[in-house]
XYZ file of C-alpha atoms in Angstrom:
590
model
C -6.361 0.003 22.063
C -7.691 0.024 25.396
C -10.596 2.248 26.976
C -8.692 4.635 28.600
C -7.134 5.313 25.748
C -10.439 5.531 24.027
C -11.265 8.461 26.412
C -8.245 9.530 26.224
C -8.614 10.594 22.780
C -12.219 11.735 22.983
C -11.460 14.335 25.495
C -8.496 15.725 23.561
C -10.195 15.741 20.499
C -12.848 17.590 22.084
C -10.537 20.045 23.803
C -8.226 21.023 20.627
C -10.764 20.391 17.869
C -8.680 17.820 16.484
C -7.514 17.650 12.714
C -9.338 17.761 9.357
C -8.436 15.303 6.854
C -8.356 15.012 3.121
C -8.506 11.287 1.684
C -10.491 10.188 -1.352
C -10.235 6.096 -2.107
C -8.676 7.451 -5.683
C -5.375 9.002 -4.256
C -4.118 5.123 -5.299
C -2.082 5.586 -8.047
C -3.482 3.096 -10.296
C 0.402 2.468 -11.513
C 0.792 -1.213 -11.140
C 4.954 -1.346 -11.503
C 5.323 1.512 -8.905
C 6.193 -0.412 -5.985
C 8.439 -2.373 -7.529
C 10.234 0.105 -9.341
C 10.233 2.864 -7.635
C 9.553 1.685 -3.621
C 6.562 4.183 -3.354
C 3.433 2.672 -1.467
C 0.292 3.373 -3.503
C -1.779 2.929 -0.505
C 0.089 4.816 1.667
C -2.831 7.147 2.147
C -5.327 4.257 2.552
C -3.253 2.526 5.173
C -2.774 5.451 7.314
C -5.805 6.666 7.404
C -7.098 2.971 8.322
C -4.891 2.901 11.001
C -6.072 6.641 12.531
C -9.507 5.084 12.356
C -8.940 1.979 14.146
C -7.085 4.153 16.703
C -10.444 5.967 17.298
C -8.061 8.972 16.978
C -10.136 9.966 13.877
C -14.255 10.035 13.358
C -15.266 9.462 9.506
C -16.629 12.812 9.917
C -13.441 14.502 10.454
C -12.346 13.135 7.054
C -13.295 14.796 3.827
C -12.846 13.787 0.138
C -11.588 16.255 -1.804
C -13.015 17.974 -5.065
C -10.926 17.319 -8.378
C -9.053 20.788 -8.399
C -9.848 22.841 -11.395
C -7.779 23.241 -14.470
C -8.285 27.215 -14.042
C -7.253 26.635 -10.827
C -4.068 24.544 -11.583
C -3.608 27.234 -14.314
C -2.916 30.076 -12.336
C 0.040 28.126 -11.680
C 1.224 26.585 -14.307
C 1.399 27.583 -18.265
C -1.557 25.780 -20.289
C 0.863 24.566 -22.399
C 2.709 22.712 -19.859
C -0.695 21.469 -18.546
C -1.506 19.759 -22.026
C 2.069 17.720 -22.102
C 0.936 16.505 -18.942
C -1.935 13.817 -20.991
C 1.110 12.325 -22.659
C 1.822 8.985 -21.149
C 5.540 9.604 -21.750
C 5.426 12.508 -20.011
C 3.695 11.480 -16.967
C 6.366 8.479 -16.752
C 9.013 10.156 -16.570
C 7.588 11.954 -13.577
C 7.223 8.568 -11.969
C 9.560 6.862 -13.145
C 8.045 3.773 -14.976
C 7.073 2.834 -18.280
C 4.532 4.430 -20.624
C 2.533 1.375 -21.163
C 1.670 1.843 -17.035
C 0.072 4.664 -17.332
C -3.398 4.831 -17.827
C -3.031 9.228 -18.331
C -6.635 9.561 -17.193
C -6.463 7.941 -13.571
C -3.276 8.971 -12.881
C -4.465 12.590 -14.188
C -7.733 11.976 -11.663
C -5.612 10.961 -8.871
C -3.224 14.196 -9.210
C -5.996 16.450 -9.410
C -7.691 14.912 -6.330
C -4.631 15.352 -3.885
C -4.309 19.524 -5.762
C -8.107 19.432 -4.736
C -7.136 18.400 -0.986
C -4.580 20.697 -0.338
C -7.249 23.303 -2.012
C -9.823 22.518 0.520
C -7.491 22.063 3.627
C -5.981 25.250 2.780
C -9.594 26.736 3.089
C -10.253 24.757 5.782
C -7.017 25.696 7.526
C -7.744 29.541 7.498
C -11.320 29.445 8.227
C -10.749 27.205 10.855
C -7.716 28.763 12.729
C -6.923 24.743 12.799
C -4.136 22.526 11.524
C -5.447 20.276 8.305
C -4.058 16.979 7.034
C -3.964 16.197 3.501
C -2.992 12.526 2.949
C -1.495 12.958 -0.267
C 0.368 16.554 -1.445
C 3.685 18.126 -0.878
C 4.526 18.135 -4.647
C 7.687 20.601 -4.099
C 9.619 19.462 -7.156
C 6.813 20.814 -9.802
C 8.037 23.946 -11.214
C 6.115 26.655 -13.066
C 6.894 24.865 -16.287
C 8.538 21.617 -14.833
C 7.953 18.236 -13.357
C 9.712 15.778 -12.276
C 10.588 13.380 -8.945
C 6.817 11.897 -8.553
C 5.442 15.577 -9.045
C 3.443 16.736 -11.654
C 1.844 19.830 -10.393
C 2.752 21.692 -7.467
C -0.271 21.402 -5.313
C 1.136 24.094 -2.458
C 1.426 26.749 -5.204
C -1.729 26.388 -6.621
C -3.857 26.271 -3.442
C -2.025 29.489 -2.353
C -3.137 31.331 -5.485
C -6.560 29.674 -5.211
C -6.278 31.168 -1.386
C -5.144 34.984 -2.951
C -7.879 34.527 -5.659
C -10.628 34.278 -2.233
C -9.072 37.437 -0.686
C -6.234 35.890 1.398
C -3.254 38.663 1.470
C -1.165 37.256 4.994
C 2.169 36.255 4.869
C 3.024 32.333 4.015
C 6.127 30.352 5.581
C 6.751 26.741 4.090
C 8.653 24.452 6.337
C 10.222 21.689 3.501
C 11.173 18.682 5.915
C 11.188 15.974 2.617
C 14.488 14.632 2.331
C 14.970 16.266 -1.048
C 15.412 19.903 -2.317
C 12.823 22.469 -2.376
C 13.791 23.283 -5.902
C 10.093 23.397 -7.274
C 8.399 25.480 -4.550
C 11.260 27.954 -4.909
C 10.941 28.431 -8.789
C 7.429 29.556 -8.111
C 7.391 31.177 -4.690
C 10.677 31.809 -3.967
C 10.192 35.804 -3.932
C 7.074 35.925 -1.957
C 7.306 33.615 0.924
C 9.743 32.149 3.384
C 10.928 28.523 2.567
C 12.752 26.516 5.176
C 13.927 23.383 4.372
C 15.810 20.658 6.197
C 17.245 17.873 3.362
C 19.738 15.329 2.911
C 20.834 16.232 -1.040
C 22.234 18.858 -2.820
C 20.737 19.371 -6.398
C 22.690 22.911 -6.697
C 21.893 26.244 -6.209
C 17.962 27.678 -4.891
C 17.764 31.341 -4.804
C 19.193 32.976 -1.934
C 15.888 33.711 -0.428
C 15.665 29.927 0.320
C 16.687 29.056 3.919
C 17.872 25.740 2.982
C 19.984 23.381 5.048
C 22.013 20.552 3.614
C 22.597 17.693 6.078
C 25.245 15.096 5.722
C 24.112 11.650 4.894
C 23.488 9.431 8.253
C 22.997 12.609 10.436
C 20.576 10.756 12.596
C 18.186 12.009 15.675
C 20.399 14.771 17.384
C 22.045 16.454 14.719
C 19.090 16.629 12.566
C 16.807 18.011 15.284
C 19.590 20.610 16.513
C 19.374 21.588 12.381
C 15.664 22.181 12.767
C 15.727 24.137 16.213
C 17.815 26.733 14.343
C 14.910 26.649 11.399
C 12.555 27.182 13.703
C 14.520 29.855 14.949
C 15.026 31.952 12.134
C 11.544 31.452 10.709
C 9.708 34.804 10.535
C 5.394 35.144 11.956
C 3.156 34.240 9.288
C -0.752 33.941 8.828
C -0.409 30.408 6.755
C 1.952 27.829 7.361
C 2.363 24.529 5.031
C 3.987 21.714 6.557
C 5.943 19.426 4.110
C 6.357 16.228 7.186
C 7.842 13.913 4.863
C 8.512 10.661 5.691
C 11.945 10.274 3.462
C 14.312 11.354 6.873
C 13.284 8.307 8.153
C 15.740 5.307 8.417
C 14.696 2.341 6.372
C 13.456 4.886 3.674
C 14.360 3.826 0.335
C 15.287 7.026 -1.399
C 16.322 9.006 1.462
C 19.882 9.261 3.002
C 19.215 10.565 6.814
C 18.492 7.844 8.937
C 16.230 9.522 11.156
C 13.806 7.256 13.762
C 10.443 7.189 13.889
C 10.506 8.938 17.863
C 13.280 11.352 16.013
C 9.899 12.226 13.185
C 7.865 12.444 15.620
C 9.650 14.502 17.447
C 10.387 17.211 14.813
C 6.534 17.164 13.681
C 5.792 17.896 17.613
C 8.404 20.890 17.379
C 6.879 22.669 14.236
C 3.762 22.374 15.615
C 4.548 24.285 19.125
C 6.516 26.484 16.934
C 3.516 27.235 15.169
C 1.013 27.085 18.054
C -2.487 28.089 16.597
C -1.010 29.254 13.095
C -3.391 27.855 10.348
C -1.528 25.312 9.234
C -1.203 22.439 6.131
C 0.613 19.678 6.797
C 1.934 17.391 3.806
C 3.060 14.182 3.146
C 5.508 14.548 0.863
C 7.926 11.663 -0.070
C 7.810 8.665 1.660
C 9.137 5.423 0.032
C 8.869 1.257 0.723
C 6.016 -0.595 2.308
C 6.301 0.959 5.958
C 5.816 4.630 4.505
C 2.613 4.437 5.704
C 3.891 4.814 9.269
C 4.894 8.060 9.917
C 2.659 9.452 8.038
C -0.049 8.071 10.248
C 2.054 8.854 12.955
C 1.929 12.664 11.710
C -2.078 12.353 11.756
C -2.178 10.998 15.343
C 0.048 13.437 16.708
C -2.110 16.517 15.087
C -5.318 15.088 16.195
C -4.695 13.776 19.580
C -1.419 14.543 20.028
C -0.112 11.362 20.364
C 3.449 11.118 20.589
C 4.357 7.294 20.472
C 5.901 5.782 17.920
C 3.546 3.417 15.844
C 4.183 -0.355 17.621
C 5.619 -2.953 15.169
C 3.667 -5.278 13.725
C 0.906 -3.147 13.088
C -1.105 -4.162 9.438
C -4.301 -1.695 8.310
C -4.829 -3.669 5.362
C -5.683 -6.600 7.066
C -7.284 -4.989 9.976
C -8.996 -3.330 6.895
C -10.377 -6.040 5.590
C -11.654 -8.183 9.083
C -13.635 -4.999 9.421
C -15.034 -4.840 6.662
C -15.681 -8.918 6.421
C -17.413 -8.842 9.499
C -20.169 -6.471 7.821
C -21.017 -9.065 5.046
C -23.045 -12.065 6.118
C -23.933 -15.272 4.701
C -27.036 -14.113 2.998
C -24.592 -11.413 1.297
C -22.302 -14.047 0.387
C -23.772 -17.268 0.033
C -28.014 -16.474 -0.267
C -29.005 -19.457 1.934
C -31.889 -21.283 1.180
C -33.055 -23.127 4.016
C -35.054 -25.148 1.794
C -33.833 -28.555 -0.128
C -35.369 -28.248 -4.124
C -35.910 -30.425 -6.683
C -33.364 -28.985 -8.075
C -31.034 -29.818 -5.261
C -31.547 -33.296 -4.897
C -31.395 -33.802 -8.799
C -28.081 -32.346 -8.503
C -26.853 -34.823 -5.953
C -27.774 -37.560 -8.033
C -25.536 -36.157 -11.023
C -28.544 -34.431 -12.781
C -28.136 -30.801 -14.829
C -29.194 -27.891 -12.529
C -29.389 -24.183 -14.068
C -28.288 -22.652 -10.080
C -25.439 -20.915 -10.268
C -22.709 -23.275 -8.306
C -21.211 -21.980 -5.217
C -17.234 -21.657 -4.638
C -16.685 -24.193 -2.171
C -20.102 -24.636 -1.350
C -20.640 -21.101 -0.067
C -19.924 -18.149 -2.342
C -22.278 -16.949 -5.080
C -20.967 -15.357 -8.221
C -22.884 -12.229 -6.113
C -21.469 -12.630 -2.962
C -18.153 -12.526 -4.792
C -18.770 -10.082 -6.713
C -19.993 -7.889 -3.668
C -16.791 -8.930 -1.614
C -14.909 -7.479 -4.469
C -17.014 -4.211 -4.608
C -16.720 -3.767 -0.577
C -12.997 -4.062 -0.303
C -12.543 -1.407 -2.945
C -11.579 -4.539 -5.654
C -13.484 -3.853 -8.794
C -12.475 0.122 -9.131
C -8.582 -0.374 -9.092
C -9.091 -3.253 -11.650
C -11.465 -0.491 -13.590
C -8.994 2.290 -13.228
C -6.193 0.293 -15.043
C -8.357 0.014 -18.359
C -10.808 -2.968 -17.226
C -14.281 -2.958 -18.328
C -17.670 -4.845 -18.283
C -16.106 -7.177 -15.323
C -17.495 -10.554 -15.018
C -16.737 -13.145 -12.609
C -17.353 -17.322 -13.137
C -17.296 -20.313 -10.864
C -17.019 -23.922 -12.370
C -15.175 -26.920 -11.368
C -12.523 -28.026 -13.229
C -11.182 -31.882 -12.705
C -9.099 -30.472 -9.437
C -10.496 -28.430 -7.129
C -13.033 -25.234 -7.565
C -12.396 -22.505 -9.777
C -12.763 -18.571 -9.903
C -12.111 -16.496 -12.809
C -12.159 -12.611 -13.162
C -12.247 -11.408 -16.652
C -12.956 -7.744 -18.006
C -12.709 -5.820 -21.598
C -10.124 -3.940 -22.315
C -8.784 -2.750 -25.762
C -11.868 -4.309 -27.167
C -11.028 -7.640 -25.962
C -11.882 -9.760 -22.987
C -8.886 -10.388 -20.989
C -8.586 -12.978 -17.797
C -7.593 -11.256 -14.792
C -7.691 -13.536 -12.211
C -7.788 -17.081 -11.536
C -7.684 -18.929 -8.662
C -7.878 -22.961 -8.004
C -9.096 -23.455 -4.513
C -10.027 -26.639 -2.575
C -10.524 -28.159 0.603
C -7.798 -30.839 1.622
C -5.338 -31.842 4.363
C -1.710 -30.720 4.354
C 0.702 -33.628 3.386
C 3.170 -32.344 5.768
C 0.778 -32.229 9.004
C -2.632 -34.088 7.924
C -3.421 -34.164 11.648
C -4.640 -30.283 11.208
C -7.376 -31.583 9.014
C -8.682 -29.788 6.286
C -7.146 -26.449 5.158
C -7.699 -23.852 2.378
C -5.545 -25.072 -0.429
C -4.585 -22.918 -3.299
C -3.841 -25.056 -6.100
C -3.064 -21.844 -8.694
C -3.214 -18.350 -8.344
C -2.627 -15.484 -10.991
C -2.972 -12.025 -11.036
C -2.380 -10.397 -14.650
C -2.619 -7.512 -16.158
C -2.609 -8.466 -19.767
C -3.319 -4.493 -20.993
C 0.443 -4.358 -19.935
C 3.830 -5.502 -21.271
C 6.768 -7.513 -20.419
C 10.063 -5.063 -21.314
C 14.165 -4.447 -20.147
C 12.661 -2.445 -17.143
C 9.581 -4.947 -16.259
C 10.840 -8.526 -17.547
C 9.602 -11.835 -17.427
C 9.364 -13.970 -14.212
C 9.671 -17.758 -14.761
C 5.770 -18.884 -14.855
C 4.453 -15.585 -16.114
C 2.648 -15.025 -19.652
C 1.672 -11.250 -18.348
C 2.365 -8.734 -16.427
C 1.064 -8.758 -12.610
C -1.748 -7.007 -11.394
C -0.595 -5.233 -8.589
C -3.025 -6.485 -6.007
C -1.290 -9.627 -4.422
C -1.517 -8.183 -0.864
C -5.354 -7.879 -1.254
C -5.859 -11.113 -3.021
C -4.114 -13.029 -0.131
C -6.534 -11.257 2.383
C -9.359 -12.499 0.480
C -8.346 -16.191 1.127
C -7.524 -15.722 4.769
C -10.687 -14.447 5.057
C -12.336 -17.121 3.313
C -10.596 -19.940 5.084
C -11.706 -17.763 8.552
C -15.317 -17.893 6.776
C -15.046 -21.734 6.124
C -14.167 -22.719 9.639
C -10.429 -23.804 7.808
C -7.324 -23.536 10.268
C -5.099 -22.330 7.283
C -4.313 -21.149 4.155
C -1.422 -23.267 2.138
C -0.017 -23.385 -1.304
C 3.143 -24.857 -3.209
C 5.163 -21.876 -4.474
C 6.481 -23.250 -8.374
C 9.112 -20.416 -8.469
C 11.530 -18.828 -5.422
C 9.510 -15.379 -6.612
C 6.199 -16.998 -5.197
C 7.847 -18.277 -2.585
C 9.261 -15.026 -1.916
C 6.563 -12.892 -2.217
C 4.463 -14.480 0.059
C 6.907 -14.375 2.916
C 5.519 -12.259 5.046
C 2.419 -14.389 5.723
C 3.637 -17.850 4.677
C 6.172 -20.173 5.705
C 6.722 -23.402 4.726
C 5.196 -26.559 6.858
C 8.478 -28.256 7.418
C 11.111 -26.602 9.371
C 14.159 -28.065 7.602
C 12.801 -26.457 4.499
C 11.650 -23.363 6.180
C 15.381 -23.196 7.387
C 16.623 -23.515 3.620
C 14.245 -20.900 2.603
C 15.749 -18.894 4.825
C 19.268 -19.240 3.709
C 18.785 -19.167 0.398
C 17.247 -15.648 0.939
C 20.204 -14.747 3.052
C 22.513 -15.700 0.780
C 20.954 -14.086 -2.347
C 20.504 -10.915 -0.881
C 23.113 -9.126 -3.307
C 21.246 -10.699 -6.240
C 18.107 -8.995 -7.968
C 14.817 -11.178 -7.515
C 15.000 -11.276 -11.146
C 18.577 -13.044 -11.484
C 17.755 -15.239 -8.193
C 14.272 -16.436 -9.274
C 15.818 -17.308 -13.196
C 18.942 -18.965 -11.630
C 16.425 -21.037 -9.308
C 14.192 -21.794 -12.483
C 16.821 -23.054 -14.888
C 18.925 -25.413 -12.257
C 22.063 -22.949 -11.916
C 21.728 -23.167 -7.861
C 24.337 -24.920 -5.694
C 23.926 -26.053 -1.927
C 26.788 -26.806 -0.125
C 28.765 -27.231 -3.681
C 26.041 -29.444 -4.874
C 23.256 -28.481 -7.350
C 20.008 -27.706 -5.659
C 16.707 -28.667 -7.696
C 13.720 -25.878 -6.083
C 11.502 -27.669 -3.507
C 8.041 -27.006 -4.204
C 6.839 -27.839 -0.802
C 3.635 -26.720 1.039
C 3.736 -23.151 2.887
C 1.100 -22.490 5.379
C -0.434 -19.343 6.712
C -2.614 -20.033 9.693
C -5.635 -18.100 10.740
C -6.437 -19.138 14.445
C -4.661 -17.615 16.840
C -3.140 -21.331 18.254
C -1.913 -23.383 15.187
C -2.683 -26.922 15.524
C 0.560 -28.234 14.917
C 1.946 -31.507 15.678
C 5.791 -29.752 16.941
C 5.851 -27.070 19.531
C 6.772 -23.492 18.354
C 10.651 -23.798 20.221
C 11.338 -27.091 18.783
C 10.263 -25.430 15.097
C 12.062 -22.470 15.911
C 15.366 -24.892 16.824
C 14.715 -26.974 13.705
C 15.099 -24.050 11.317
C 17.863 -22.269 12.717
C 20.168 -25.115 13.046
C 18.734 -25.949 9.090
C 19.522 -22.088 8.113
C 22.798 -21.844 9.737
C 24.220 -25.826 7.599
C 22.907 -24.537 4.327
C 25.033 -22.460 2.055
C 23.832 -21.364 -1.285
C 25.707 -19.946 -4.411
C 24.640 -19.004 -7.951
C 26.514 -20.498 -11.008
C 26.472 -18.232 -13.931
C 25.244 -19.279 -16.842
């Protein structure tokens, strides 16, 4: 972002008083099968607000973490008797979806109450203020009074709006409902004492009549569904309090929702409400969102409220690893490695193969500390605490390939491995010209408190469950190779899931095999990862009629901005089309 936009955003901020915002580092759902069963984002929150901040469109002191709400206040809401089914892991999957062994009641219990808490405070916030407030996760509108269900457990609007009565607040209340989905829980509680208006794409049956409720045909797209919402805004009546469901669910590539709205055609409709509204305290919500860009327009919601910045988000944008170069450039060598400037004894009996007592350094740099503190700084060592890990150690020793880190912690009274990683320093076999790169000879992520079953099998090359955190892993090692002065990061997938999974960053050295990569993914697109992965594993893969054994070639991500590659990008580019477009691959069944 440029200076001028810089100012840009000062000034306005200054001018409007921009937007308070609710985020706590917790409002991850430590749930490590939700993504993958469900498309929702447990970062979602993280990675927009990461992305407001690096915008300068947010200070850290507009952003406030919220207070775990209350169980009186969550009460005056909901029956205590429903409240006490909700610290049954069975319960609380159902509401999202997964399995009970996934659950670990007390986190996910933390995390609800921590977004209640937000919409709590930015309620308070909201009418003190005369401002519009952000809360980063909320928007729970399928909770009833004595029901849960669609990722909602509580319903966070009802409960900060008695919480808001309790303090002395008597104004009228309109709820604009712009989730993709039904109002149904909002209107089982509130239904008789404020206005809901809701724009969706499904009909779950009848809401009481009260309920202004519009039902828009699948695929409705910008124009219709804005023309939909002008009418809304139309018939909405003055109010002193206004909650703002802006769910991200219209949107087009969302996984659960049917309306195929644009991110301009979002942004557009948040813009609307919020002329509608004018100076109206107001609460805007998430709601549903679902798949790995759902981060977007919620972000895009934020910007717009605080500097009312009406641009659609530009492609190719990634918080989590802008995320973590920030926060890498704050740790130094001394945090990581503890230099000693010195040569010991001790040193020079260790090059000549005698037994040292210092602690050895993963590849020649990082201390079991420095590791240790990386993990702690990029927000590491709490999600692998919240999913039942204790007592967390970390160990570096050589084995006869390579260097080796392990991550182990207790859990169920055991100690369990966690993670392991074989790293070393060695030329690619494809391109040895590049010189050394950061090679990853193994790599597993497990949560072994977890279980293989029908709804979370197997993968070929698994003995546990993953855990959940391959995204931040693989930013560790690109920062580490950035750290060692290595052009790269590179690996040999084993399995088509490996190779699949690390996609986005990764692609393989040579182009011809890039190019069958490629069409092998094209042409299993109507098959689960599960069926593709097991038919690549036991042999049952054909290309061009004849059976295709799984190339475990090197893949290469490269962390300088110009590659050092012996062919030029066009010839690559050439190379694997004309590769994708020969090969033709088909499944036998078994």
């Amino acid at each position: 972002m440029g200076l001028i936009q810089r100012l840009q955003n000062r000034l306005i901020r200054r001018l409007r008083g921009g937007v308070r915002i609710w985020h706590h580092p917790d409002y991850r759902l430590p749930i490590t099968s939700l993504m993958a069963r469900t498309n929702i984002q447990p970062r979602r929150a993280d990675l927009a607000l990461w992305h407001m901040l690096d915008e300068k469109a947010v200070q850290p002191r507009d952003v406030y973490l919220p207070a775990l709400a209350a169980w009186e206040d969550l009460a005056r809401v909901h029956p205590v008797a429903f409240l006490e089914t909700l610290h049954d892991a069975q319960v609380l999957a159902r509401i999202f979806a997964v399995e009970a062994w996934d659950i670990p009641v007390e986190q996910v219990l933390r995390t609800i109450r921590l977004a209640v808490g937000g919409t709590i405070a930015a309620t308070r916030m909201a009418l003190r203020a005369e401002a519009p407030t952000l809360n980063l996760l909320g928007g729970f509108h399928h909770a009833g009074e004595s029901s849960a269900g669609g990722f909602c457990a509580v319903n966070d609007i009802a409960v900060a709006l008695r919480a808001a009565q309790s303090a002395g607040f008597n104004g009228t209340v309109a709820i604009f409902d712009l989730d993709a989905h039904p109002p149904d829980g909002i209107a089982d509680i509130l239904a008789d004492e404020v206005w809901i208006g809701s724009l969706s794409g499904a009909d779950w049956g009848d809401l009481p009549e009260s309920v202004d409720e519009t039902v828009l045909p699948a695929g409705a797209g910008d124009d219709v569904y804005l023309e939909a919402l002008d009418a809304l805004l139309a018939r909405a009546p003055d109010a002193d309090l206004v909650f703002i469901i802006a769910g991200g669910d219209p949107l087009e590539h969302d996984k659960l929702g049917p309306l195929k709205i644009t991110e301009a055609g979002l942004l557009e409709r948040d813009a609307r409400v919020l002329r509608h509204i004018q100076r109206t305290p107001s609460v805007w919500l998430p709601g549903g969102g679902y798949g790995s860009g759902s981060w977007r327009p919620l972000a895009a919601t934020g910007l717009l409220l605080a500097v009312r910045r009406r641009a659609p988000i530009p492609p190719g944008i990634d918080p989590l690893q802008d995320r973590f170069e920030t926060l890498s450039a704050t740790l130094g060598r001394h945090d990581l490695s503890n230099p000693d400037d010195w040569i010991t004894e001790e040193d020079l009996g260790a090059l000549m193969g005698a037994p040292t007592n210092r602690d050895p350094r993963l590849m020649g740099y990082y201390t079991r500390q420095g590791i240790e503190l990386a993990f702690y700084r990029f927000d590491l060592l709490s999600q692998i605490q919240r999913l039942g890990y204790t007592d967390i150690d970390i160990d570096i020793d050589r084995p006869p390939l390579g260097e080796r880190l392990r991550v182990t912690g207790k859990g169920h009274g055991q100690r369990h491995l966690i993670m392991e990683t074989i790293l070393e320093k060695r030329a690619l076999e494809t391109d040895p010209d590049v010189g050394q790169v950061l090679f990853i000879h193994w790599l597993t992520l497990r949560h072994p408190l977890a279980i293989f079953n029908a709804a979370r099998p197997k993968l070929p090359g698994q003995d546990a469950p993953g855990l959940g955190m391959a995204r931040e892993a693989g930013e560790m090692m690109r920062r580490m190779a950035e750290r060692l002065n290595l052009p790269a990061v590179a690996l040999r997938p084993a399995h088509y899931h490996v190779a699949y999974a690390s996609r986005y960053r990764f692609e393989f050295a040579n182009p011809e095999r890039q190019g069958r990569f490629e069409a092998m993914r094209r042409d299993f697109k109507g098959s689960s990862l599960m069926d593709a992965t097991t038919a690549v594993d036991e042999g049952r893969i054909h290309l061009n009629g004849e059976p295709y054994a799984w190339e475990a070639d090197e893949m290469v991500q490269w962390v300088v901005e110009e590659p050092p590659v012996s062919n030029d990008r066009a010839e690559r580019a050439e190379r694997i089309a004309a590769e994708r477009d020969r090969s033709r691959f088909t499944i036998r069944p078994r």
